[in-house]
Coordinates of C-alpha atoms and ligand atoms in Angstrom, one line a residue:
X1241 CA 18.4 -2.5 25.3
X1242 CA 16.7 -5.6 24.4
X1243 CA 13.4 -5.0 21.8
X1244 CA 11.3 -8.1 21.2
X1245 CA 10.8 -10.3 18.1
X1246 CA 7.8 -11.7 17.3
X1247 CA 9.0 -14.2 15.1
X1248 CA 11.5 -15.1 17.5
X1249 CA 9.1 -15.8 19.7
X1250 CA 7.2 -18.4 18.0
X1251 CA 10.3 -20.6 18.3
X1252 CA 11.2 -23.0 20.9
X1253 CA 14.8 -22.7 21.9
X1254 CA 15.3 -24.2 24.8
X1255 CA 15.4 -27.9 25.6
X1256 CA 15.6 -28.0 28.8
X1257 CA 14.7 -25.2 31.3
X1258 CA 17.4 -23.7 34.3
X1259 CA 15.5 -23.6 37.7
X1260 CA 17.4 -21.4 39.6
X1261 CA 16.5 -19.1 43.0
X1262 CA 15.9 -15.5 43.0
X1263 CA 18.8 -12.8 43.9
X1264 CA 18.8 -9.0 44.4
X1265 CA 22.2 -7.3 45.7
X1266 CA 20.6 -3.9 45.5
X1267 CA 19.6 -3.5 49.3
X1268 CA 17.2 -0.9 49.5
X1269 CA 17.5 1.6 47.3
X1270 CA 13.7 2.2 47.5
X1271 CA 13.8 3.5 50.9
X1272 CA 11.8 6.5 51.1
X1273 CA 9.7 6.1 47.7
X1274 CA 6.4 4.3 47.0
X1275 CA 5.2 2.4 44.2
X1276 CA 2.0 2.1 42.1
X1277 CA 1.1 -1.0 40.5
X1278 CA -1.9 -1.1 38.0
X1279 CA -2.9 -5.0 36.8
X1280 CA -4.7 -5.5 33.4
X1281 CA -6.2 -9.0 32.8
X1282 CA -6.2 -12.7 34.4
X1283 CA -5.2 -14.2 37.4
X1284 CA -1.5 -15.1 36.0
X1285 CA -1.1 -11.3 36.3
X1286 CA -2.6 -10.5 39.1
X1287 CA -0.3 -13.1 41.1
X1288 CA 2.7 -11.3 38.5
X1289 CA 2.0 -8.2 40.7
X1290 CA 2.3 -9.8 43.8
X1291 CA 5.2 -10.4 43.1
X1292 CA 6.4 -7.4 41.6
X1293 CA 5.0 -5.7 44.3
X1294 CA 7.0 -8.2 46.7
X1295 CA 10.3 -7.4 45.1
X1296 CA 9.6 -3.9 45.4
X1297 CA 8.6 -4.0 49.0
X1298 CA 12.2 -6.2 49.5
X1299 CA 14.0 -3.3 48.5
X1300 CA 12.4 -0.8 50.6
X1301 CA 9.7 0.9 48.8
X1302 CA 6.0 1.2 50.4
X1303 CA 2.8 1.7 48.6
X1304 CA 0.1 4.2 48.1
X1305 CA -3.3 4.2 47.2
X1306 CA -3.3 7.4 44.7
X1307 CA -1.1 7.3 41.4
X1308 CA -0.2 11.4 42.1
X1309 CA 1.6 10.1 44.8
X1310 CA 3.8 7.6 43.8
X1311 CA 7.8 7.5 42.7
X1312 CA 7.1 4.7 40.5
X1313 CA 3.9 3.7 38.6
X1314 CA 3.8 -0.1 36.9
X1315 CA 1.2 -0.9 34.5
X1316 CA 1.6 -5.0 34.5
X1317 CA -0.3 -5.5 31.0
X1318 CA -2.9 -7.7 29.4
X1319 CA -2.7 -8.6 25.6
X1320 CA -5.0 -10.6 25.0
X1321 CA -7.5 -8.4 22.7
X1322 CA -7.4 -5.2 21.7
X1323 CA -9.0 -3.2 24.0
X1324 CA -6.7 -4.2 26.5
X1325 CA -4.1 -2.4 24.4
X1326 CA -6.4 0.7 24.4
X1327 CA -6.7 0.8 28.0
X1328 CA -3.0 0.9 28.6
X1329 CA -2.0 3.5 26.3
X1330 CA -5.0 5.6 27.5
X1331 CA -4.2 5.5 30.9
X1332 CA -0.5 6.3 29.8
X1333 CA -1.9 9.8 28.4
X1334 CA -3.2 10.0 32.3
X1335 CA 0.7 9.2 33.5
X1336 CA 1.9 11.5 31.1
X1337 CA 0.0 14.2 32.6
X1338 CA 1.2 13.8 35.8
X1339 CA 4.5 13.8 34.8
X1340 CA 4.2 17.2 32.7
X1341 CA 2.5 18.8 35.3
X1342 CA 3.0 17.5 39.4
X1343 CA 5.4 14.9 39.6
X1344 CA 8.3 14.8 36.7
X1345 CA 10.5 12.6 38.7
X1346 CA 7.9 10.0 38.3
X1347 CA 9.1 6.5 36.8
X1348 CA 6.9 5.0 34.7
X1349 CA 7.0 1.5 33.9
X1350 CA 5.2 -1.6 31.6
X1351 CA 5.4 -5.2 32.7
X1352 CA 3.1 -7.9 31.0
X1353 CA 2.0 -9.7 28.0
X1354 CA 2.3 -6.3 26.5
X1355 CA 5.5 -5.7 27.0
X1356 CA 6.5 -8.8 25.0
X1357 CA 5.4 -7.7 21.5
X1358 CA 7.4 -6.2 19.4
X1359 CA 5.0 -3.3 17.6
X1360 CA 4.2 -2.5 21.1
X1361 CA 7.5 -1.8 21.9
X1362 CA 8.1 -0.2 19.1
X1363 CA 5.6 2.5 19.9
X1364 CA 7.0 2.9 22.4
X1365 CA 10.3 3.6 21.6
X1366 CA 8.9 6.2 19.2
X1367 CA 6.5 8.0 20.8
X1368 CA 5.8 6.8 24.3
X1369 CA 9.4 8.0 25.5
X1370 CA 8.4 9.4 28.7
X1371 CA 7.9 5.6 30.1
X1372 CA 10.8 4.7 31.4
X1373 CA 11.5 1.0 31.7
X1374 CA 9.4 -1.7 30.5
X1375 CA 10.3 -5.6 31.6
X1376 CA 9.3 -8.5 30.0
X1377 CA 7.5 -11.5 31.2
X1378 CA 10.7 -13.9 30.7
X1379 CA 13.1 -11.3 33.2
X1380 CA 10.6 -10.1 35.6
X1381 CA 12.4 -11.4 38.4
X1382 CA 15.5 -8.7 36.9
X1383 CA 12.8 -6.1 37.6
X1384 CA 14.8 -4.2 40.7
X1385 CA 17.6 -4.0 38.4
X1386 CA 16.0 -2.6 35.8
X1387 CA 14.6 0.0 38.1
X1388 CA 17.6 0.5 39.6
X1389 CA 19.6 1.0 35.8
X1390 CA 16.7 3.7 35.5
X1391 CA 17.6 5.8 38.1
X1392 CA 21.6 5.7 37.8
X1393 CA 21.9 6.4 34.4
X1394 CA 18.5 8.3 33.8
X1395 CA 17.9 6.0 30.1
X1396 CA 15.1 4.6 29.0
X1397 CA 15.5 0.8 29.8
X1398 CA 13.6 -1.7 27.7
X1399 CA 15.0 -5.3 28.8
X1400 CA 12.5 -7.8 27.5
X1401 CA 13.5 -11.4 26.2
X1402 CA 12.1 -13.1 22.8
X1403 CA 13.2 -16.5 24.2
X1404 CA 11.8 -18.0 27.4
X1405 CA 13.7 -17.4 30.4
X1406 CA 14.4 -19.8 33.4
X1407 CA 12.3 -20.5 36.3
X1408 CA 12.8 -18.7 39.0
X1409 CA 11.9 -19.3 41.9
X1410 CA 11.4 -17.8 45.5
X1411 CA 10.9 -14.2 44.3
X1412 CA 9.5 -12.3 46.8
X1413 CA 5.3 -12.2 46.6
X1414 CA 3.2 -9.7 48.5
X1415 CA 0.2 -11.9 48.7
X1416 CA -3.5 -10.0 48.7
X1417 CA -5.4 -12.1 50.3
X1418 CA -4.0 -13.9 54.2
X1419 CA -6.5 -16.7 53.4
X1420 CA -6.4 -17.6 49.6
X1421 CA -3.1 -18.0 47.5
X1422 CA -2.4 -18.6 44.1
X1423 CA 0.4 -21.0 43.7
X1424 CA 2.2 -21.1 39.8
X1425 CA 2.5 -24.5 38.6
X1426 CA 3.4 -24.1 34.5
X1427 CA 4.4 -21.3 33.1
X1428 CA 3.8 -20.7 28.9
X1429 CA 1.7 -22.6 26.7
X1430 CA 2.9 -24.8 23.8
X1431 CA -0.8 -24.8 21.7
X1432 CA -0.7 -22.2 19.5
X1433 CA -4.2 -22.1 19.4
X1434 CA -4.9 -19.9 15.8
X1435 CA -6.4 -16.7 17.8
X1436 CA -4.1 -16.5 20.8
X1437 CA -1.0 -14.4 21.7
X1438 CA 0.2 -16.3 25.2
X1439 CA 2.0 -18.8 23.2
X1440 CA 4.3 -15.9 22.2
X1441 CA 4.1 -13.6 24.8
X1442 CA 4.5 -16.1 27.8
X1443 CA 6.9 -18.7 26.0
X1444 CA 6.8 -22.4 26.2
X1445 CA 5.6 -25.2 28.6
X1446 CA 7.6 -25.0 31.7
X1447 CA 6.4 -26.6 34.5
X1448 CA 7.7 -25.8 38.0
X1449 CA 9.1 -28.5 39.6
X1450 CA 6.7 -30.7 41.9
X1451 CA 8.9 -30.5 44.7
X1452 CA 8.4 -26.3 45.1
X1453 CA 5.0 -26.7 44.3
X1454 CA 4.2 -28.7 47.1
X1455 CA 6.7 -26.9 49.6
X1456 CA 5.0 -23.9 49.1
X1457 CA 1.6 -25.1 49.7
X1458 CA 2.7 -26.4 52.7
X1459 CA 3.9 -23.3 53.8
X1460 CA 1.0 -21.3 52.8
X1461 CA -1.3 -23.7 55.2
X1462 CA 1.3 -23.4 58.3
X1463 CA 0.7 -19.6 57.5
X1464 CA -3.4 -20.1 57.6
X1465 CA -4.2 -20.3 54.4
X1466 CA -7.6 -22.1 53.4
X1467 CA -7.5 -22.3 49.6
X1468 CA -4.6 -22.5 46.6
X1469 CA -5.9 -21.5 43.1
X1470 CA -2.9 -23.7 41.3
X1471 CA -2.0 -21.5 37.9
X1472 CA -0.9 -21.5 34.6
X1473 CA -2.3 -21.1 31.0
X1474 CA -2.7 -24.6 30.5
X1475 CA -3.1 -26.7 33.7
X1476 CA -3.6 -29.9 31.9
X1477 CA -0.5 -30.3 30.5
X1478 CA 1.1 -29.6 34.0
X1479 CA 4.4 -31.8 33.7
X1480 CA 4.7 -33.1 30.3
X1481 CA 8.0 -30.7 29.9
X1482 CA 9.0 -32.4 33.1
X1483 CA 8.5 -35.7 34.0
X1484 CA 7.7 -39.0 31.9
X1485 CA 4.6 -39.9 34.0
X1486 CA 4.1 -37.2 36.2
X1487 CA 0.8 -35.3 35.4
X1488 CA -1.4 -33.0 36.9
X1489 CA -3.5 -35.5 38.5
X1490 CA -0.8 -36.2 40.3
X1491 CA 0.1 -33.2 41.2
X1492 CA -3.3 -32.9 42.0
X1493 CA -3.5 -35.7 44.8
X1494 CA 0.2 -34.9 46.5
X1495 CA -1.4 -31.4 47.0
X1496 CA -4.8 -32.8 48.4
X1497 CA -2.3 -34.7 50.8
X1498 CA -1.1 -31.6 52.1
X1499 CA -4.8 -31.2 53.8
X1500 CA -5.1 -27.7 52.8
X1501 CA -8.7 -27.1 53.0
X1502 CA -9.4 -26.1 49.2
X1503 CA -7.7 -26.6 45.8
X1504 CA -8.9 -24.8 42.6
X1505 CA -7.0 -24.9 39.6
X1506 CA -7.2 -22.5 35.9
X1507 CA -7.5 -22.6 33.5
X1508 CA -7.4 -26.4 31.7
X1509 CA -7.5 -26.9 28.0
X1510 CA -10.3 -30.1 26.9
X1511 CA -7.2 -31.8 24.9
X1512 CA -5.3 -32.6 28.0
X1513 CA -8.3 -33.1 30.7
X1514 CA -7.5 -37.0 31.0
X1515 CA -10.1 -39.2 32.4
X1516 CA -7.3 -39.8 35.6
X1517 CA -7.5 -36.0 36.5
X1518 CA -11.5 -36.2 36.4
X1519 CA -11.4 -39.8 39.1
X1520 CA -8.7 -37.6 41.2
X1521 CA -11.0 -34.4 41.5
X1522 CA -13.8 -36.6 42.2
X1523 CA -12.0 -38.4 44.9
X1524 CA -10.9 -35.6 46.6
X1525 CA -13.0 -33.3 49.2
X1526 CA -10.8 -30.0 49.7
X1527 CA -10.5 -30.4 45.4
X1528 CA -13.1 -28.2 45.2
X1529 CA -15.9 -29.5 42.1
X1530 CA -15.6 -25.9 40.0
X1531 CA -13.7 -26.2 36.2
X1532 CA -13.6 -23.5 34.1
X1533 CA -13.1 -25.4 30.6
X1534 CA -13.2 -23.0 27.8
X1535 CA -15.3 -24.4 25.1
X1536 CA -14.4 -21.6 22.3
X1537 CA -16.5 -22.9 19.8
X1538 CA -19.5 -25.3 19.2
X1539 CA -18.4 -25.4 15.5
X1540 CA -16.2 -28.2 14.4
X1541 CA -14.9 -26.1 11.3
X1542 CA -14.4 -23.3 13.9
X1543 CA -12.7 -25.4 16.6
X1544 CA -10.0 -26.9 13.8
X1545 CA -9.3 -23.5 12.4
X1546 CA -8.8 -22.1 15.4
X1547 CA -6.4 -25.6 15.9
X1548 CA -8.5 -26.6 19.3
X1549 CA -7.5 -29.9 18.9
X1550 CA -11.0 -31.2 20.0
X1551 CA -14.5 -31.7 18.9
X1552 CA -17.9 -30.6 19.8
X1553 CA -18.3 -34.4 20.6
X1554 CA -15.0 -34.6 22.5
X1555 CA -16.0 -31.5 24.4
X1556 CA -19.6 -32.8 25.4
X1557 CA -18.2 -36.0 26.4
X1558 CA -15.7 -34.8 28.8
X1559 CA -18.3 -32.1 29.9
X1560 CA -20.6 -35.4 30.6
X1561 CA -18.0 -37.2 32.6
X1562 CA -17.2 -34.5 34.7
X1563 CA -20.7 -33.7 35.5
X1564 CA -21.5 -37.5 36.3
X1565 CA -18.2 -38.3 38.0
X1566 CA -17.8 -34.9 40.2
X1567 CA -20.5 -34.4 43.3
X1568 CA -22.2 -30.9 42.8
X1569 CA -19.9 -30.1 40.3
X1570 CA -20.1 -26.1 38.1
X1571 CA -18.1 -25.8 35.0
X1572 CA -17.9 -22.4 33.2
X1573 CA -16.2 -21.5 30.0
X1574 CA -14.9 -19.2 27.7
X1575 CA -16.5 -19.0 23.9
X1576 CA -15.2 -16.4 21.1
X1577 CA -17.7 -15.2 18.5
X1578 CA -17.3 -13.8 14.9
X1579 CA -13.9 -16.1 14.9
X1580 CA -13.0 -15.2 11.1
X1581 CA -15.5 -17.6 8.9
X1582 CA -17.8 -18.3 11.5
X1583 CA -21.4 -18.2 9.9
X1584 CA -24.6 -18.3 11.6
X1585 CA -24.3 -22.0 11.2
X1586 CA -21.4 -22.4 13.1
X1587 CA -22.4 -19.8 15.5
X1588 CA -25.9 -21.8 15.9
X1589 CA -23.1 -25.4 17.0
X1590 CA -22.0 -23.0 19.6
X1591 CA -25.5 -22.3 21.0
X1592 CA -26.2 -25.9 20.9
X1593 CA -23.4 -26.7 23.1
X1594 CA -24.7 -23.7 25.3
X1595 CA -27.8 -24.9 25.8
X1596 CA -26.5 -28.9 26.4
X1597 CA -24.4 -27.9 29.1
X1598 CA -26.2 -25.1 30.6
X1599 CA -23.0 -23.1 31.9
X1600 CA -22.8 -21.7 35.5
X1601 CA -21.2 -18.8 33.8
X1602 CA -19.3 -17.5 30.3
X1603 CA -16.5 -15.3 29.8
X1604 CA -17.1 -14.4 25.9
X1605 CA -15.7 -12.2 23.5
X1606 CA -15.7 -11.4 20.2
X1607 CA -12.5 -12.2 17.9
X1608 CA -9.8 -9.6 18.0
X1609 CA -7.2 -10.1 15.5
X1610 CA -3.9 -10.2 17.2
X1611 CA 0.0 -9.4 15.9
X1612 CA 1.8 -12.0 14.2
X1613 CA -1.5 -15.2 15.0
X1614 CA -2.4 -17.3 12.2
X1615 CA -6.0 -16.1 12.8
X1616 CA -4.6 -12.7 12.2
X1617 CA -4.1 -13.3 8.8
X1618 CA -7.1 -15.2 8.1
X1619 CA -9.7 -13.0 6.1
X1620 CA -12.3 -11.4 8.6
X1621 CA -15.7 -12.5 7.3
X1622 CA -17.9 -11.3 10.2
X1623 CA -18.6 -7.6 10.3
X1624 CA -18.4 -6.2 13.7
X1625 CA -22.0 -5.3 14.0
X1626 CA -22.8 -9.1 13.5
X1627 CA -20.5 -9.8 16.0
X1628 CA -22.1 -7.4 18.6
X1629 CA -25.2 -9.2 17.4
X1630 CA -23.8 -12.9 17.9
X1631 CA -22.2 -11.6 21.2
X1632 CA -25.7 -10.4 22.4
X1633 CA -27.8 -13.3 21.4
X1634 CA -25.3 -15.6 23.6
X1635 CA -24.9 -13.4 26.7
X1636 CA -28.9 -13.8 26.9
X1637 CA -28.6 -17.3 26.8
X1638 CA -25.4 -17.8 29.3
X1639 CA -27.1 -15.7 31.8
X1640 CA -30.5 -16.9 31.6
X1641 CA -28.4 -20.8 32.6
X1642 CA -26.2 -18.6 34.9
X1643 CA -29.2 -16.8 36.8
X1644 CA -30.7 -20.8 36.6
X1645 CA -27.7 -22.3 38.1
X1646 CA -27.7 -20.1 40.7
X1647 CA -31.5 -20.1 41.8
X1648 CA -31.3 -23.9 42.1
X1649 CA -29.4 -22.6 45.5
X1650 CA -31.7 -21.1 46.8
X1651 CA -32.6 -21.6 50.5
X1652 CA -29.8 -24.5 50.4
X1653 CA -27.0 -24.1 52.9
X1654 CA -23.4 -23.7 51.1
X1655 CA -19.8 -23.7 52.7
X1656 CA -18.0 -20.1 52.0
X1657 CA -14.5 -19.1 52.7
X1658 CA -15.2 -15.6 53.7
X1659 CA -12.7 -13.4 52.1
X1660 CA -13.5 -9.8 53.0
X1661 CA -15.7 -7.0 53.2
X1662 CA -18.5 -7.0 50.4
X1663 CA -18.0 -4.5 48.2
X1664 CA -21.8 -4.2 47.4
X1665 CA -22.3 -3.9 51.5
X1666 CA -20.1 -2.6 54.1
X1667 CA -21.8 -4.1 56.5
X1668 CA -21.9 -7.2 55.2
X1669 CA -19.1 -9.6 54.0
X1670 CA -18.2 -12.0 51.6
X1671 CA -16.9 -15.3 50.6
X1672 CA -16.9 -18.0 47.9
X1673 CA -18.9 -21.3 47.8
X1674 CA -17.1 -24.2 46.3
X1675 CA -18.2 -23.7 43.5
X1676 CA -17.0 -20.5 42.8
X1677 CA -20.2 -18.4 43.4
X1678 CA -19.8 -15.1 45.2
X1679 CA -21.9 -14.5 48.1
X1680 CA -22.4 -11.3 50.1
X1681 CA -23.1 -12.8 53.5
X1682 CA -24.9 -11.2 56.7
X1683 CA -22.2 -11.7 59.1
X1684 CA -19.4 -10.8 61.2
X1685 CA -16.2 -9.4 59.9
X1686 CA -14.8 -12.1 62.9
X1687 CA -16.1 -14.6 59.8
X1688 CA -13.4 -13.1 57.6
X1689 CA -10.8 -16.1 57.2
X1690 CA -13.2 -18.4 57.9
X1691 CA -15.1 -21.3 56.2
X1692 CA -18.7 -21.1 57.2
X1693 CA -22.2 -22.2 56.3
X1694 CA -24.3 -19.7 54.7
X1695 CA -27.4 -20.1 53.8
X1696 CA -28.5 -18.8 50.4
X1697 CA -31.4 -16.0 50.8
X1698 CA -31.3 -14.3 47.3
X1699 CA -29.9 -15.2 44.0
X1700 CA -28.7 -12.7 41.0
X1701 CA -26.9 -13.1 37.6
X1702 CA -23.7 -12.9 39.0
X1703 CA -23.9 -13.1 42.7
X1704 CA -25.9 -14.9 45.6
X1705 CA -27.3 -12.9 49.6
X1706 CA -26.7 -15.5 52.4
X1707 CA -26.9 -15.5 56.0
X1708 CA -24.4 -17.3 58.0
X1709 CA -25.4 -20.0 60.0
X1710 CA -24.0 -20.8 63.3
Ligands
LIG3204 N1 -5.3 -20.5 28.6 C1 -6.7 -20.3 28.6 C2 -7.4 -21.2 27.5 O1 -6.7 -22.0 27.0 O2 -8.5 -21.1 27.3 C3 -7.1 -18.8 28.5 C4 -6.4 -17.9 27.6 S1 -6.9 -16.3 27.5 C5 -6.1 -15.5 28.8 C6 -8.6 -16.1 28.0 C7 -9.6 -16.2 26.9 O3 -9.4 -15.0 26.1 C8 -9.5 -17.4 26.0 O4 -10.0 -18.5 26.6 C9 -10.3 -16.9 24.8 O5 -11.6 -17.2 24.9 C10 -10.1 -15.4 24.9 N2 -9.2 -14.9 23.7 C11 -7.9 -15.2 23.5 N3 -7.5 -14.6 22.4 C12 -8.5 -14.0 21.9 C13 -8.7 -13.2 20.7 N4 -7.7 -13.0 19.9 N5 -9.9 -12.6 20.5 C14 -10.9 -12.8 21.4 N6 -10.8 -13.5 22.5 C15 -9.6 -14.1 22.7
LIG3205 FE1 -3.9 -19.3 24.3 FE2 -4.8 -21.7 23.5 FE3 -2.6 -21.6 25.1 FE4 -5.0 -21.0 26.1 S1 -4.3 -23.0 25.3 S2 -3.2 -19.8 26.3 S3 -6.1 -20.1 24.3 S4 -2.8 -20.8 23.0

């Protein structure tokens, strides 16, 4: 059994990082049994459980759409705030259930962030012992063997590293989508900002090397994919564990080369967005002109407490120079509230920054104090009803610029990769324009796969109607 350490975590042990390929000897011991797999926050995860899901289909087991039905059930966890915590053990109440009352040969399982701290862990150990096995992010690729432990010696199994792992690479993905892929380029995150648990829960800075990058977005586009979402936690620091001059914008242009017809990339950090990577996205047509660049704060006090490493006026500048320098370019962000010592002041620098840059869209939340983060252990000054308040008052405001952004397309024809069904319409479907906007499109499902013109009949807060065009 190996518990993880929080403190342990903090540290940075490795200098240099093993790349080595993926192995299982186990055959397929799954044969006969299907899986469950339940994903809890960003994309990083979601492509996690492709790949969990991958190594589980490589060793014989099939999935199934109901829980009650499955042999083994994975929650791949989110822990970034607290009600993501919540969530998980709630729904393991749900599992537990099951267990007690259908199914008591079902495994249970926790992969993710979660999975990585050590109180969680804990928990479990003490009162959670019905789950079964829990993997941690550094060892998922060890996952089948961890299963595998589970069922020949019927122990709990709790394998989880406090020190980053290697990279591993070619472990077997079961991708979602046929026409869009998301390809991981750095794993970790070496900022520490004040708030934030990834630094501890997903290690430090390791980049993949450019050489598999690139291989494997070739081999999606022989396979017919349209569009890579290139991943990690901090995109703009993509190679500084690596190489001495190789950087993301680099990166950037070798993968435009490939011709694959769209690149996105999340999330990037303002600290490392050099003016090199703004020329290359600007240069580039299948670089598609959509940055999510997470503003946090407006405040200056704020943004050095929470060690941001930027100003407001660094932000705005960089904001400005993408704006100018990318064609028809959307940037969206992410912005915390009630951050501990934010007063209305400070709060007021974040609606200022709001308003200059008139978001296509905002993720925000309100500060949630997180095990073992510097901010954790900062004094909480902002009740949680002013929080509610703050949170509120700048929702109104992001979605008035949202619902603004998104009129200003009305009745103009956009280019969508039409990715499936719509979900609002069955017989309708839908797709993405380059700049990130969903649209539910009056179409063909023949379109599905597709990048088409759509024109834009209706706009909403969070979505746009269309109609293809022929
Ligand atoms: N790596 C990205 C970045 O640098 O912005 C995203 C990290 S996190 C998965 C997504 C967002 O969650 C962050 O941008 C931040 O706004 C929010 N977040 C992280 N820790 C938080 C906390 N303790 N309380 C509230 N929001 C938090
Ligand atoms: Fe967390 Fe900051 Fe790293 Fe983003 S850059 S993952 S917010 S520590």
């Amino acid at each position: 059994m190996k518990i993880p350490n929080m403190i342990d975590a903090k540290k940075r042990h490795q200098e240099t990082i093993n790349y080595v390929e993926y192995e299982s000897s186990l055959g397929k011991f799954g044969k006969g049994k299907k899986y469950y797999v339940r994903t809890y926050g960003c994309q990083m995860n979601e492509h996690d459980s492709e790949k969990i899901k991958g190594m589980l289909e490589s060793a014989g087991f099939v999935s199934c759409d109901e829980m009650e039905d499955a042999d083994v059930v994975i929650l791949n966890t989110c822990a970034i705030r607290e009600n993501a915590h919540d969530k998980v053990f709630g729904f393991l109440g749900v599992l537990k259930h099951i267990k007690d009352t259908t199914n008591p040969n079902l495994l249970v399982g926790i992969c993710g962030c979660m999975a990585q701290e050590e109180v969680v862990v804990k928990e479990i150990l003490n009162k959670y012992k019905y789950v079964d096995f829990v993997c941690g992010t550094h060892n998922l690729h060890n996952l089948l063997t961890i299963i595998n432990n589970k069922i020949e010696t019927n122990k709990q199994q709790i394998e989880v590293l406090s020190y980053e792992g290697d990279v591993t690479e070619n472990v077997p993905v079961l991708r979602e989508s046929k026409y869009s892929a998301w390809v991981d380029i750095i794993y970790g995150c070496d900022k520490f900002c004040t708030y934030c648990i990834v630094p501890y829960t997903r290690g430090t800075q390791r980049s993949r090397k450019k050489e598999s990058i690139i291989e494997e977005v070739k081999e999606l586009k022989k396979n017919g994919y349209k569009e890579v979402t290139l991943l990690g936690q901090n995109v703009n620091a993509y190679g500084k564990d690596l190489y001495d001059d190789y950087n993301l914008a680099n990166l950037l242009s070798d993968v435009s080369d490939t011709g694959i017809e769209r690149i996105r990339f999340v999330t990037s950090h303002p600290w490392d967005f050099t003016d090199e990577m703004v020329d290359i996205i600007a240069s580039r047509d299948n670089i598609m002109p959509y940055i999510h660049l997470p503003l946090q704060s407006g405040s200056n006090r704020i943004l050095k407490l929470m060690n941001r490493r930027y100003t407001k006026e660094d932000y705005l500048k960089l904001y400005d120079s993408i704006r100018s320098k990318v064609k028809n370019s959307s940037v969206t962000t992410d912005i915390i509230v009630g951050f501990p010592g934010e007063t209305e002041e400070d709060f007021e620098d974040t609606l200022d920054v709001v308003k200059k840059c008139k978001f296509d869209g905002a993720f925000t939340f309100a500060f949630s104090p997180r095990e073992n983060t510097p901010a954790a252990l900062m004094k909480e000054t902002v009740s949680e009803e002013v929080k509610m308040d703050r949170l509120h008052r700048l929702n109104e405001i992001v979605n008035k610029y949202s619902n603004e952004a998104n009129k200003k397309l009305l009745n103009k024809t956009v280019k969508c990769l039409v990715t499936g069904v719509s979900e609002k319409d069955d017989s309708k479907v839908c797709g993405y324009t380059e700049n990130m906007k969903l649209v539910n499109i009056e179409g063909d499902k023949s379109l599905i796969g597709e990048i088409v013109d759509v024109k834009i009949t209706d706009t909403k807060s969070f979505s746009l109607d269309g109609k293809y065009i022929k």
